[in-house]
mmCIF file of C-alpha atoms in Angstrom:
data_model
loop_
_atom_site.group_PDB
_atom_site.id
_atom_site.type_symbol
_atom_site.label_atom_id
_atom_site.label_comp_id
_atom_site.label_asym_id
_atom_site.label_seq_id
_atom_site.Cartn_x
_atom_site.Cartn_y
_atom_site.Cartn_z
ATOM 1 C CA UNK A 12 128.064 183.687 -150.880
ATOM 2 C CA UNK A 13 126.486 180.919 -153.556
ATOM 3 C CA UNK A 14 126.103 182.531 -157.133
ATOM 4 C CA UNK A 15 122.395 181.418 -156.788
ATOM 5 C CA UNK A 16 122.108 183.104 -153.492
ATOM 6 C CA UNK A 17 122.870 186.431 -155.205
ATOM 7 C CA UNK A 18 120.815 185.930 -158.280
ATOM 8 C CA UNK A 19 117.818 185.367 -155.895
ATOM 9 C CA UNK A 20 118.620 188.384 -153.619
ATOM 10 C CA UNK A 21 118.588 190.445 -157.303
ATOM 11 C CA UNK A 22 114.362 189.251 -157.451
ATOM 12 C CA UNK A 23 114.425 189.996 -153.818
ATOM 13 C CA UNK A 24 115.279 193.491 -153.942
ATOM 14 C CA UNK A 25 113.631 193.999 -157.237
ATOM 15 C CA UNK A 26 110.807 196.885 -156.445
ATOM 16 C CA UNK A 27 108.720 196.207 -158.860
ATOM 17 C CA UNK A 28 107.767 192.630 -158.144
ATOM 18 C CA UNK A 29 106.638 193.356 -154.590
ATOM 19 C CA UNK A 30 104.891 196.274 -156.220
ATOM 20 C CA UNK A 31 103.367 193.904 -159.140
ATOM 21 C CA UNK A 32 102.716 190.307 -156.882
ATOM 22 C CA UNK A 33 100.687 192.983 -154.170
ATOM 23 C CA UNK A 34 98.351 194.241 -157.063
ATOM 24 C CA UNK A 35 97.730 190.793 -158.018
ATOM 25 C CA UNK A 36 96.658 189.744 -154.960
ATOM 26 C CA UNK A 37 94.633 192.860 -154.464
ATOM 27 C CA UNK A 38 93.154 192.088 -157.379
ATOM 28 C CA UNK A 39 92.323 188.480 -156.459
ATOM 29 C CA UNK A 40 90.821 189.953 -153.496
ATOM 30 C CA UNK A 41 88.184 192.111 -155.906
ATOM 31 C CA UNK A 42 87.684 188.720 -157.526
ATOM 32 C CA UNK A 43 86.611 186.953 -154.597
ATOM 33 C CA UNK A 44 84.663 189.642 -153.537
ATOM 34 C CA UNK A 45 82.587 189.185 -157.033
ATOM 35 C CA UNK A 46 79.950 187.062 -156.583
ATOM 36 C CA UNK A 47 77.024 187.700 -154.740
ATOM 37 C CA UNK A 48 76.499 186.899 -151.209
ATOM 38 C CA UNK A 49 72.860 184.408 -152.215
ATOM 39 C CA UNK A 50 75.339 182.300 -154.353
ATOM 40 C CA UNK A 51 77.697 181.669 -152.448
ATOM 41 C CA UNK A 52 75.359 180.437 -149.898
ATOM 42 C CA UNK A 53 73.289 178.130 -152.026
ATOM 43 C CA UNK A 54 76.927 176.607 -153.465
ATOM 44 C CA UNK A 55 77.649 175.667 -149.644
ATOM 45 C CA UNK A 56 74.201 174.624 -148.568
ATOM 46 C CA UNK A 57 74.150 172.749 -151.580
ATOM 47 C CA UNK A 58 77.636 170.771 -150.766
ATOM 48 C CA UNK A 59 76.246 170.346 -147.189
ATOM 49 C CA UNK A 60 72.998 168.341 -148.522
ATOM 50 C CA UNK A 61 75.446 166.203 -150.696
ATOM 51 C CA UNK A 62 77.710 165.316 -147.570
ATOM 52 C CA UNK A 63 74.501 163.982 -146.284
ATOM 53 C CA UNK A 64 73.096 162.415 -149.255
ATOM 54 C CA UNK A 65 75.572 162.127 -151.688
ATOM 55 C CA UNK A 66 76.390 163.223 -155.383
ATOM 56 C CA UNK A 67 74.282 160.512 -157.420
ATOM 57 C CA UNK A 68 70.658 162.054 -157.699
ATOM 58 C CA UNK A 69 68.307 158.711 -157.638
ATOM 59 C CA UNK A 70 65.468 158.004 -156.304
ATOM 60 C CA UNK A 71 66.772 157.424 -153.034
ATOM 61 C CA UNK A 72 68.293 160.787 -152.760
ATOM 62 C CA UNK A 73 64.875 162.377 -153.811
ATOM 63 C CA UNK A 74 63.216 160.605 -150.820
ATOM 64 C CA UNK A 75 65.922 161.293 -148.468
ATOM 65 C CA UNK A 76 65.837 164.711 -149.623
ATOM 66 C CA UNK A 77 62.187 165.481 -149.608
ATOM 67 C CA UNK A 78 62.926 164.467 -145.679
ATOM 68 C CA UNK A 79 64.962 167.405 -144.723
ATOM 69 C CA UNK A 80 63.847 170.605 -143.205
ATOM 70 C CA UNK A 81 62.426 172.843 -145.722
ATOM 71 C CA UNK A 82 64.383 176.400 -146.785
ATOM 72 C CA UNK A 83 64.019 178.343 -150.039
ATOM 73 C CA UNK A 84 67.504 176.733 -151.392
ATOM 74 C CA UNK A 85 66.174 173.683 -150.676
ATOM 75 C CA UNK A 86 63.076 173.738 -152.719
ATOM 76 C CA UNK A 87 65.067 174.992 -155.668
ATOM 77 C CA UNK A 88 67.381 172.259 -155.467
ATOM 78 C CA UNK A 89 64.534 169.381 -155.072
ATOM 79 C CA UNK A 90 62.906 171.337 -158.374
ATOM 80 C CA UNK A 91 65.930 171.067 -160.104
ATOM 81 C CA UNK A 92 66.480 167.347 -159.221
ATOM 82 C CA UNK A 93 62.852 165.825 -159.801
ATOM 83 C CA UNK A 94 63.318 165.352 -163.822
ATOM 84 C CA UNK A 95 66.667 164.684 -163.889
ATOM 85 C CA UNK A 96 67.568 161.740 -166.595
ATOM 86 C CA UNK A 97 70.898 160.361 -167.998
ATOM 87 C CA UNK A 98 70.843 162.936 -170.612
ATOM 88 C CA UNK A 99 74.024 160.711 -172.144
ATOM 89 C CA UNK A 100 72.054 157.669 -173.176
ATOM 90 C CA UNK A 101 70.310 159.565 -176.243
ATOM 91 C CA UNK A 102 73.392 162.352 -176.712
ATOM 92 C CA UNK A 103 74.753 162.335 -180.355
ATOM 93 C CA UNK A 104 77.971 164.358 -181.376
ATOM 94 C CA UNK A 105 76.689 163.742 -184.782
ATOM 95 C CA UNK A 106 74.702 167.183 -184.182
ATOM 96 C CA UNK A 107 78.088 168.834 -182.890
ATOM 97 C CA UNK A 108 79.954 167.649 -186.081
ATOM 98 C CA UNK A 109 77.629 168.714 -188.397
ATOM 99 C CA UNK A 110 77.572 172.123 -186.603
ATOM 100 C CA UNK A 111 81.051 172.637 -187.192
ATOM 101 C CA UNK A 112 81.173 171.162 -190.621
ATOM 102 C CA UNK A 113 78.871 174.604 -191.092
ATOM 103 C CA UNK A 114 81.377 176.671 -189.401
ATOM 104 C CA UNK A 115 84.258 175.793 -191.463
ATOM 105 C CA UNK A 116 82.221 174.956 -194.707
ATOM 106 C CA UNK A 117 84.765 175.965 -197.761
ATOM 107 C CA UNK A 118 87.387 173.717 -195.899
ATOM 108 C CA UNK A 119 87.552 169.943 -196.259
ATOM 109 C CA UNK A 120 90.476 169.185 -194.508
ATOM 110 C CA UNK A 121 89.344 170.961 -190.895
ATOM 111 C CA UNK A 122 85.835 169.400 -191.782
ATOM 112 C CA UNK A 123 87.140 166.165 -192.023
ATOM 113 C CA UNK A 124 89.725 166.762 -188.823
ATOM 114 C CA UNK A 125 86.560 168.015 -186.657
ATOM 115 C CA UNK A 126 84.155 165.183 -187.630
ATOM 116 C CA UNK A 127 87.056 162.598 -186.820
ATOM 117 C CA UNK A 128 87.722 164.636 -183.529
ATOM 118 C CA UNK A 129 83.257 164.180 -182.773
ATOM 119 C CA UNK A 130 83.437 160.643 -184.101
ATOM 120 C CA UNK A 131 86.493 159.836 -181.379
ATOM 121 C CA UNK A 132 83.960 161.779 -178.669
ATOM 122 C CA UNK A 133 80.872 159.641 -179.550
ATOM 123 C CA UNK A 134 83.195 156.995 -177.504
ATOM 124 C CA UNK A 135 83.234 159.158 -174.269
ATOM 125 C CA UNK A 136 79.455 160.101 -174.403
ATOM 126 C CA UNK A 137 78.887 155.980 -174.423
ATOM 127 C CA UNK A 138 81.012 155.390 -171.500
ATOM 128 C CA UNK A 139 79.376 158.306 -169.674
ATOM 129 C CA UNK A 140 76.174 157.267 -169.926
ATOM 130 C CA UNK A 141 77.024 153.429 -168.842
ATOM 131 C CA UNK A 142 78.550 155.328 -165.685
ATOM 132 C CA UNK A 143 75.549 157.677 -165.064
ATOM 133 C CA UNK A 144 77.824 160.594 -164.702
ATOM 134 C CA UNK A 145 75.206 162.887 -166.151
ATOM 135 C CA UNK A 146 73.327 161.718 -162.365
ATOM 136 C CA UNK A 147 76.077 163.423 -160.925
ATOM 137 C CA UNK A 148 74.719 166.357 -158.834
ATOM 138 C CA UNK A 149 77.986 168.976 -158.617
ATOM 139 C CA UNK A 150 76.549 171.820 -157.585
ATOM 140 C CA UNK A 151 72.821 171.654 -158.441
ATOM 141 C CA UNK A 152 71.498 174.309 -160.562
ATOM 142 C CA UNK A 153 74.615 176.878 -159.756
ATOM 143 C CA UNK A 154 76.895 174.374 -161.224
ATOM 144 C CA UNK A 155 77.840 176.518 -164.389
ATOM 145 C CA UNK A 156 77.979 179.391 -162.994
ATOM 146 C CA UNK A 157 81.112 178.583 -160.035
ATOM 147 C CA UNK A 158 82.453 176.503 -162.400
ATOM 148 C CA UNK A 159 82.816 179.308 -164.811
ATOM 149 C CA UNK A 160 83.866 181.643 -162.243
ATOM 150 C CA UNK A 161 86.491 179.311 -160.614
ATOM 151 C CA UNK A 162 88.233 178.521 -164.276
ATOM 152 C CA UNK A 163 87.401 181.343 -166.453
ATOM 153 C CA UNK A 164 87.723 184.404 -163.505
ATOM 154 C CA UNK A 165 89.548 183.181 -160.590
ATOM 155 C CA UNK A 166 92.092 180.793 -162.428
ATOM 156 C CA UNK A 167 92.861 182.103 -165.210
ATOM 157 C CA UNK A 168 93.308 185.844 -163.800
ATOM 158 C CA UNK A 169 95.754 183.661 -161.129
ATOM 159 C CA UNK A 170 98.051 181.961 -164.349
ATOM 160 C CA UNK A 171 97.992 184.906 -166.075
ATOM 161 C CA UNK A 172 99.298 186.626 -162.982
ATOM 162 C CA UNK A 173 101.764 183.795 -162.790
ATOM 163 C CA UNK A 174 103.161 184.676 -166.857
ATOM 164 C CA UNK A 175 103.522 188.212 -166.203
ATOM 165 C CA UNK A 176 105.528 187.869 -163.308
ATOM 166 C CA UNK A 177 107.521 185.127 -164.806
ATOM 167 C CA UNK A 178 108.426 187.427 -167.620
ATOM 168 C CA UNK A 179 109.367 190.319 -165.608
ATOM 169 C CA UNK A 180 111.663 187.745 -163.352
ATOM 170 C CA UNK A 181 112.923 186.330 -166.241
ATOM 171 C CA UNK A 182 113.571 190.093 -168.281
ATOM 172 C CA UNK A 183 115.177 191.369 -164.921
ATOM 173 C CA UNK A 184 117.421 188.519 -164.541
ATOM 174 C CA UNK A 185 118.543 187.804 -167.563
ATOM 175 C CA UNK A 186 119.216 191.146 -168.435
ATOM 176 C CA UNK A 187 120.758 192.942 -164.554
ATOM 177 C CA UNK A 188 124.340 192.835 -165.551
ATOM 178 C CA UNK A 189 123.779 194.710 -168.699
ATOM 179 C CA UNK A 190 121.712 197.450 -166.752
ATOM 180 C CA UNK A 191 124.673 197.315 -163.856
ATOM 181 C CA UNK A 192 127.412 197.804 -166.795
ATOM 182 C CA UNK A 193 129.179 194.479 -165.041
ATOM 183 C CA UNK A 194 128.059 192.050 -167.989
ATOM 184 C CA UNK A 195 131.344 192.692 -170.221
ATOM 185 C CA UNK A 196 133.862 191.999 -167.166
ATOM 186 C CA UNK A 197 131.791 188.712 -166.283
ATOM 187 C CA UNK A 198 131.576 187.450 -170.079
ATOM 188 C CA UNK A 199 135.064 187.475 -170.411
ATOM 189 C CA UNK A 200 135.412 183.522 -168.938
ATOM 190 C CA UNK A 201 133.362 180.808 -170.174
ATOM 191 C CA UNK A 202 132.392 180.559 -166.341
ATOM 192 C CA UNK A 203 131.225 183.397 -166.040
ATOM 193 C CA UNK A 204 129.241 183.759 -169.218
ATOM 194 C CA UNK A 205 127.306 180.082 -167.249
ATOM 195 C CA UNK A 206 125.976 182.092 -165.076
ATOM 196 C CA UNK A 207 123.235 182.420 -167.277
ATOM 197 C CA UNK A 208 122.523 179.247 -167.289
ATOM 198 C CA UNK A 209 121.683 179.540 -163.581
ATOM 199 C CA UNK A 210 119.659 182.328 -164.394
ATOM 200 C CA UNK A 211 117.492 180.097 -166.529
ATOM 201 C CA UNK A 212 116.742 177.434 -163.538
ATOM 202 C CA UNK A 213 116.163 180.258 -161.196
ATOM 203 C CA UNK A 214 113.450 182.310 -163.357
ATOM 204 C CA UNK A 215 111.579 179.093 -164.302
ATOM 205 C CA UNK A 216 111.881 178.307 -160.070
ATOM 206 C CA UNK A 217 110.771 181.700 -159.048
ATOM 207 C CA UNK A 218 108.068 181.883 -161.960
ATOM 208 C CA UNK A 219 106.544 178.262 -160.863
ATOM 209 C CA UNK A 220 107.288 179.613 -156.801
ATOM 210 C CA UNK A 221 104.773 183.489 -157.403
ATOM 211 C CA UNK A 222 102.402 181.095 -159.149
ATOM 212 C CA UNK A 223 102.301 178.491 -156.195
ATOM 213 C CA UNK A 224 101.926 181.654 -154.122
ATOM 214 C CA UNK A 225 99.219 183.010 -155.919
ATOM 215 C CA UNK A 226 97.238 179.835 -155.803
ATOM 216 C CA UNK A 227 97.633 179.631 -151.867
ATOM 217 C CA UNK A 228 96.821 183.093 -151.334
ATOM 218 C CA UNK A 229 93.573 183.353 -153.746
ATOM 219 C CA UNK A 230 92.497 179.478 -153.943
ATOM 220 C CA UNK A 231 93.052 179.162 -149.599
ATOM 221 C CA UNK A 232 90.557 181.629 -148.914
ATOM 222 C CA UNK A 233 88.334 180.749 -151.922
ATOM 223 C CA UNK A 234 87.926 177.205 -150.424
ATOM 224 C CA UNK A 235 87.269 178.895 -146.652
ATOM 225 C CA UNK A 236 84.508 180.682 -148.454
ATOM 226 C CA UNK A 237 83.221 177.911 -151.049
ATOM 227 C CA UNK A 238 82.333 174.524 -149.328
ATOM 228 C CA UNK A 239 83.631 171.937 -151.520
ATOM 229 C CA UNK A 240 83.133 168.935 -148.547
ATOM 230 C CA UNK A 241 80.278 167.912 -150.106
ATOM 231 C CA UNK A 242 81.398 168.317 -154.164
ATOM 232 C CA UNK A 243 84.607 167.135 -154.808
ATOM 233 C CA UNK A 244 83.796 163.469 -155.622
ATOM 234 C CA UNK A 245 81.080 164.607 -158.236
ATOM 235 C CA UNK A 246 82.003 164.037 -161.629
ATOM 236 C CA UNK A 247 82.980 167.293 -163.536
ATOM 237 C CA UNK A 248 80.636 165.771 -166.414
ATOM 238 C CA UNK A 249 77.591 166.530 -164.189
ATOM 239 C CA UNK A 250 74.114 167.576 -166.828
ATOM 240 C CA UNK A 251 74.338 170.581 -164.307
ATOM 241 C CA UNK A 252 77.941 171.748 -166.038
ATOM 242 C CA UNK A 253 78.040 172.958 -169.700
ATOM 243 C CA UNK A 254 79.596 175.219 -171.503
ATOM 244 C CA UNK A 255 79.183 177.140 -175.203
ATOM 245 C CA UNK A 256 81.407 177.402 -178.071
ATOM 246 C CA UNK A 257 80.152 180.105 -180.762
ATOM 247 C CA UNK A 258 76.931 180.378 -178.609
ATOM 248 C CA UNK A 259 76.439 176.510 -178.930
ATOM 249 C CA UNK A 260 75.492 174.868 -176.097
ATOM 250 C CA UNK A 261 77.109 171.435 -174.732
ATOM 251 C CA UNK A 262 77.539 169.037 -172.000
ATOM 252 C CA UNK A 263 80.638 169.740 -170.553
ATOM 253 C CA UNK A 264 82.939 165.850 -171.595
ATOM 254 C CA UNK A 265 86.426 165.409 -170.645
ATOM 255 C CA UNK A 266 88.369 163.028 -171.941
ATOM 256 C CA UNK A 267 88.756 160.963 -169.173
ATOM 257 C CA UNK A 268 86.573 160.181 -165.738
ATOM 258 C CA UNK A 269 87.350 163.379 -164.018
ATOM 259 C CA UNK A 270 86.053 163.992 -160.336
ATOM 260 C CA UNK A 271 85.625 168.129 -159.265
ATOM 261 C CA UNK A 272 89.121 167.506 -157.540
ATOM 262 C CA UNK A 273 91.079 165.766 -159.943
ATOM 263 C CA UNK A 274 89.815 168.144 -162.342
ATOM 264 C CA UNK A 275 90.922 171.119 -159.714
ATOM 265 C CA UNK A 276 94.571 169.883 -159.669
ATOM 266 C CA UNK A 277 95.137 169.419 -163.041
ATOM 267 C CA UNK A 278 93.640 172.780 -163.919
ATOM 268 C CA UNK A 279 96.075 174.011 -161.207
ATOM 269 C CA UNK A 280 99.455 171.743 -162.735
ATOM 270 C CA UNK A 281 98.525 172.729 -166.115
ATOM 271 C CA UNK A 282 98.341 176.255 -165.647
ATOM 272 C CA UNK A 283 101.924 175.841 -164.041
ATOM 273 C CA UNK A 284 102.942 174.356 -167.279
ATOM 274 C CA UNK A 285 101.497 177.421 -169.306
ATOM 275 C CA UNK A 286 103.478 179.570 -166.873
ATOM 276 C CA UNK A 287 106.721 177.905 -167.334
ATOM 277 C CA UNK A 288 106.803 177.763 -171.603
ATOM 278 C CA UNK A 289 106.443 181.656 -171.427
ATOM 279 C CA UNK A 290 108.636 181.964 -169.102
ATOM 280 C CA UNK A 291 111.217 180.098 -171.584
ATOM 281 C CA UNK A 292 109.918 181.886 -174.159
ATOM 282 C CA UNK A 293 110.810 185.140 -172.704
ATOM 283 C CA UNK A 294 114.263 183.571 -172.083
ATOM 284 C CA UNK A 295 114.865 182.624 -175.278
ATOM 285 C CA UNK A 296 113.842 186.406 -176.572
ATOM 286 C CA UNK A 297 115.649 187.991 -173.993
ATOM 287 C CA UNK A 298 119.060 185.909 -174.443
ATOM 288 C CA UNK A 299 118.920 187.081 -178.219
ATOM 289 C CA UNK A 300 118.296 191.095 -177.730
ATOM 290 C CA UNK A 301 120.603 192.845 -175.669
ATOM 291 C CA UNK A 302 117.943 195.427 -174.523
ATOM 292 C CA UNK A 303 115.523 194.697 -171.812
ATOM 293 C CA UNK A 304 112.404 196.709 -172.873
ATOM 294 C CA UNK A 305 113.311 195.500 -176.601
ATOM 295 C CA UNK A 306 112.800 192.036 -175.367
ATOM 296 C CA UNK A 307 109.947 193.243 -173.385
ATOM 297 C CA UNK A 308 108.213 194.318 -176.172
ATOM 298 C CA UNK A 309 108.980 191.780 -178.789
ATOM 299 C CA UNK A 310 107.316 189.039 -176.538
ATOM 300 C CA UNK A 311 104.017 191.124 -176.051
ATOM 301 C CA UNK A 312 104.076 191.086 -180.033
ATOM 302 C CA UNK A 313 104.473 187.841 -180.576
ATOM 303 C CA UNK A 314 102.004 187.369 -177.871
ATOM 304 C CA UNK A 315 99.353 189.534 -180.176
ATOM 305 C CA UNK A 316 101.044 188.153 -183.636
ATOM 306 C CA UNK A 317 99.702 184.486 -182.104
ATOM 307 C CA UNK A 318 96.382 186.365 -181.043
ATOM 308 C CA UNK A 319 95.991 187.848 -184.134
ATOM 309 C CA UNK A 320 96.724 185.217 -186.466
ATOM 310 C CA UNK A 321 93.663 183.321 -185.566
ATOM 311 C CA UNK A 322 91.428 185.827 -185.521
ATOM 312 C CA UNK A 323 92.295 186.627 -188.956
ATOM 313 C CA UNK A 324 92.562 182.891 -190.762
ATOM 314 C CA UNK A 325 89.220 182.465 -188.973
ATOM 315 C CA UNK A 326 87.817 185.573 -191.113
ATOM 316 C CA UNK A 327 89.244 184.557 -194.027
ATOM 317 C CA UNK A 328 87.762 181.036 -193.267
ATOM 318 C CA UNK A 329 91.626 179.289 -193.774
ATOM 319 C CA UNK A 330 89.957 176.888 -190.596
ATOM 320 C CA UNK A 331 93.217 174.227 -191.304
ATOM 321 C CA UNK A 332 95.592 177.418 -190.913
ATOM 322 C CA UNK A 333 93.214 178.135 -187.528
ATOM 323 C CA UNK A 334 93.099 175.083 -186.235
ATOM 324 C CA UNK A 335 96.914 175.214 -186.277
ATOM 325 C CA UNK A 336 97.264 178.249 -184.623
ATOM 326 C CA UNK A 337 94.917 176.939 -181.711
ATOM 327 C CA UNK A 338 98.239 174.909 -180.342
ATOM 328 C CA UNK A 339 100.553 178.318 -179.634
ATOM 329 C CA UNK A 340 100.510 179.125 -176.171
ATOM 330 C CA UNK A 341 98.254 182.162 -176.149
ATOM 331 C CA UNK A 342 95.142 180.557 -178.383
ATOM 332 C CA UNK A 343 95.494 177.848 -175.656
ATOM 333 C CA UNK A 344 95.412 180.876 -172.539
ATOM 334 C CA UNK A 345 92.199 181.924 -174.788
ATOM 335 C CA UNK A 346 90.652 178.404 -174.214
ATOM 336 C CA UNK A 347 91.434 177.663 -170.498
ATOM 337 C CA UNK A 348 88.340 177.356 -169.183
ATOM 338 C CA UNK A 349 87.082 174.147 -171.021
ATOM 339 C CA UNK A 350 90.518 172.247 -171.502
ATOM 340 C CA UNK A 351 90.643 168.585 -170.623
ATOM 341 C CA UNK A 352 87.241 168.649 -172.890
ATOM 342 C CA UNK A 353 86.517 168.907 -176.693
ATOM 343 C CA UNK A 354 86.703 172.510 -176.405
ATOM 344 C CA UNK A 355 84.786 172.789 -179.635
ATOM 345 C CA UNK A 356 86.724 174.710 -182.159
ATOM 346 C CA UNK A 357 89.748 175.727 -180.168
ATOM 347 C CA UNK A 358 90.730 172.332 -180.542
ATOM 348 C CA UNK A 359 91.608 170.122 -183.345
ATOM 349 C CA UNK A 360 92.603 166.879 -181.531
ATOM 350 C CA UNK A 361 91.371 164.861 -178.746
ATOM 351 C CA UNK A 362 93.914 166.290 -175.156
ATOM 352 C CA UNK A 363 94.572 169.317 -176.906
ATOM 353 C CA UNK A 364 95.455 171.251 -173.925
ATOM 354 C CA UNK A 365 98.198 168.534 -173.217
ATOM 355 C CA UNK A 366 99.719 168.212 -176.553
ATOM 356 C CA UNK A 367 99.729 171.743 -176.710
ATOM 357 C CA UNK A 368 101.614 172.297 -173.525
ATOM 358 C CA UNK A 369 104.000 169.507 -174.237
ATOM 359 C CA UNK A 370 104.895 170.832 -178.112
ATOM 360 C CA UNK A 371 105.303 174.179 -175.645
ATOM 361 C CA UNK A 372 108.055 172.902 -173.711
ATOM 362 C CA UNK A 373 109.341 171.155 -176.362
ATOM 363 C CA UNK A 374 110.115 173.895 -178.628
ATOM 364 C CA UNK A 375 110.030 177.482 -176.175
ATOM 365 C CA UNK A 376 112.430 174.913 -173.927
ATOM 366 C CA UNK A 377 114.269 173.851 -177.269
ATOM 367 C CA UNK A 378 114.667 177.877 -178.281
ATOM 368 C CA UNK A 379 115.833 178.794 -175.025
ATOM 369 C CA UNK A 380 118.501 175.943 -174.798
ATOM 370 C CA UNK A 381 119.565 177.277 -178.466
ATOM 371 C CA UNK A 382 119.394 180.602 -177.274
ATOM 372 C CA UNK A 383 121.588 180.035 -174.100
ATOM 373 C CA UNK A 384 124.614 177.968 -176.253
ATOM 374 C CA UNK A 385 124.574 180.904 -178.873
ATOM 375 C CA UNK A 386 124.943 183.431 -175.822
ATOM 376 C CA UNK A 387 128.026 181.382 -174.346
ATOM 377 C CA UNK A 388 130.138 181.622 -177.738
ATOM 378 C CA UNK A 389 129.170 184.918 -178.656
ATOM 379 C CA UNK A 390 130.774 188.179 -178.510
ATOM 380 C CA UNK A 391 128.488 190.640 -175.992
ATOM 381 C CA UNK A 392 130.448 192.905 -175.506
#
């Protein structure tokens, strides 16, 4: 039998990960059972108008809609559509940059990095408005609010699913021969002491291989109840999505053209990302402390150490030190449900979401490599 055969039976007969992965799921369940019933159905009666007439609200679409059978959803939408205007063409960051100029007043350099970061946007809000994306209709007038319960409920509660488990694979594996008392007899050949290095692969594998579950079990029966048919070539920048940063409202602009589906996957791949830096960082934690709960424990620290650092340079008003802190891994779990957009002050940078998750691989996946060569000379015993 394969040495990676027998690491993966070690998950496989690991209790508490059935136990764990089965109160996710039943908790995803409880999710999708959130939202009312009236919802739901306006979302999908909504789509099924815009398979029949489209996503860009023009005139023509208000004609061809006034033609169709009247309902009570229907009359809301065609209210919510009459007035509709390309609220890009007049749309000045100016007003969001001065905002957070107030914010961080006391602090040059973040004012000076936020206005640059609202001058670069002023760019995006032109080329929106020459593409009428604003005309876009998403969902109608229940755009926000299944946006904001796909990313900020559903999604999120799925990756963070996906880092939990990933750190208890990662703890268990990394950690099984010391528990089993068969660690010392193994680390006494420099093959057998690279069997952790196949313990690496395999918790980053079976972290990535719960999350892709997760998604198919939650997001598969969230599509069978959500009709997207009718909503997935809508641009994401639709007037009808916004969100609010520090109770400040704002169109909701990406960086780049995004449709509701390309905006779906790379919510989804990016969340796999966040998944796989804590899983190294729990490698590289658990690979320096020879005690499983230790490690345990000094990962949900530095979890709240991260957590905690911004909340308190943001009281003290140290916004440079803040802004900062916003590219750690947790401050960016805090801001998952507007990434791929200018996420107001959780960002300091245009992409921050990407940089972030790249300087996350880079240096969890740099720690854990450092971590892993340390282990192989060292004495464990």
């Amino acid at each position: 039998m394969s040495l990676a055969v027998c690491e993966w039976r070690k998950l496989f007969h690991l209790p508490a990960l059935w136990v764990f992965l089965g109160l996710c799921l039943a908790f995803n369940a409880l999710l999708l059972a959130g939202p009312s019933p009236y919802d739901r159905i306006f979302f999908n009666e909504t789509s099924a108008d815009a398979t029949t007439l489209g996503q860009r609200v023009d005139n023509d679409f208000r004609v061809r809609l006034a033609a169709l059978p009247d309902t009570e959803n229907r009359e809301i939408l065609r209210q919510s559509v009459t007035n509709m205007e390309n609220i890009f063409e007049p749309y000045d960051t100016e007003k969001l940059a001065t905002f957070y100029q107030e914010v961080t007043a006391g602090d040059s350099i973040a004012q000076d990095i936020l206005t640059w970061k609202y001058e670069l946007l002023q760019d995006r809000v032109d080329h929106l408005a020459q593409t009428d994306a604003a005309l876009d209709l998403y969902a109608g007038p229940i755009t926000q609010d299944s946006h904001q319960y796909l990313y900020n409920n559903l999604l999120r509660a799925i990756v963070t699913e996906g880092i939990l488990l990933g750190v208890l694979c990662t703890l268990y594996l990394m950690r099984y021969e010391k528990l089993t008392g068969t660690q010392d007899v193994i680390c006494t050949s420099r093959v057998g002491r690279q069997l952790w290095r196949r313990k690496v692969r395999i918790s980053i594998v079976a972290s990535l291989g719960l999350y892709a579950l997760l998604i198919l079990a939650t997001l598969g029966p969230y599509l069978f109840l959500w009709n997207y048919n009718g909503i997935w070539e809508s641009s994401v920048s639709s007037q009808f999505n916004y969100y609010a940063d520090l109770f400040f409202v704002r169109p909701f602009l990406t960086w780049i053209d995004l449709t509701v589906r390309q905006y779906f996957i790379a919510m989804i791949v990016a969340g796999g990302v966040l998944v796989m830096i804590f899983t190294l960082l729990t490698t590289a934690v658990s690979l320096r402390l020879r005690h499983t709960y230790m490690a345990a424990v000094t990962v949900a620290v530095l979890c709240a150490v991260l957590m905690g650092l911004s909340t308190v340079t943001g009281n003290l008003g140290w916004w440079s030190v803040y802004l900062l802190c916003t590219f750690s891994p947790v401050n960016l779990w805090l801001s998952f449900n507007c990434w791929f957009t200018e996420m107001g002050l959780s960002a300091a940078i245009p992409w921050q979401e990407t940089v972030g998750l790249s300087l996350g691989l880079l240096v969890y996946g740099g720690l854990a490599t450092l971590a892993l060569k340390r282990f192989e000379r060292e004495d464990v015993s």
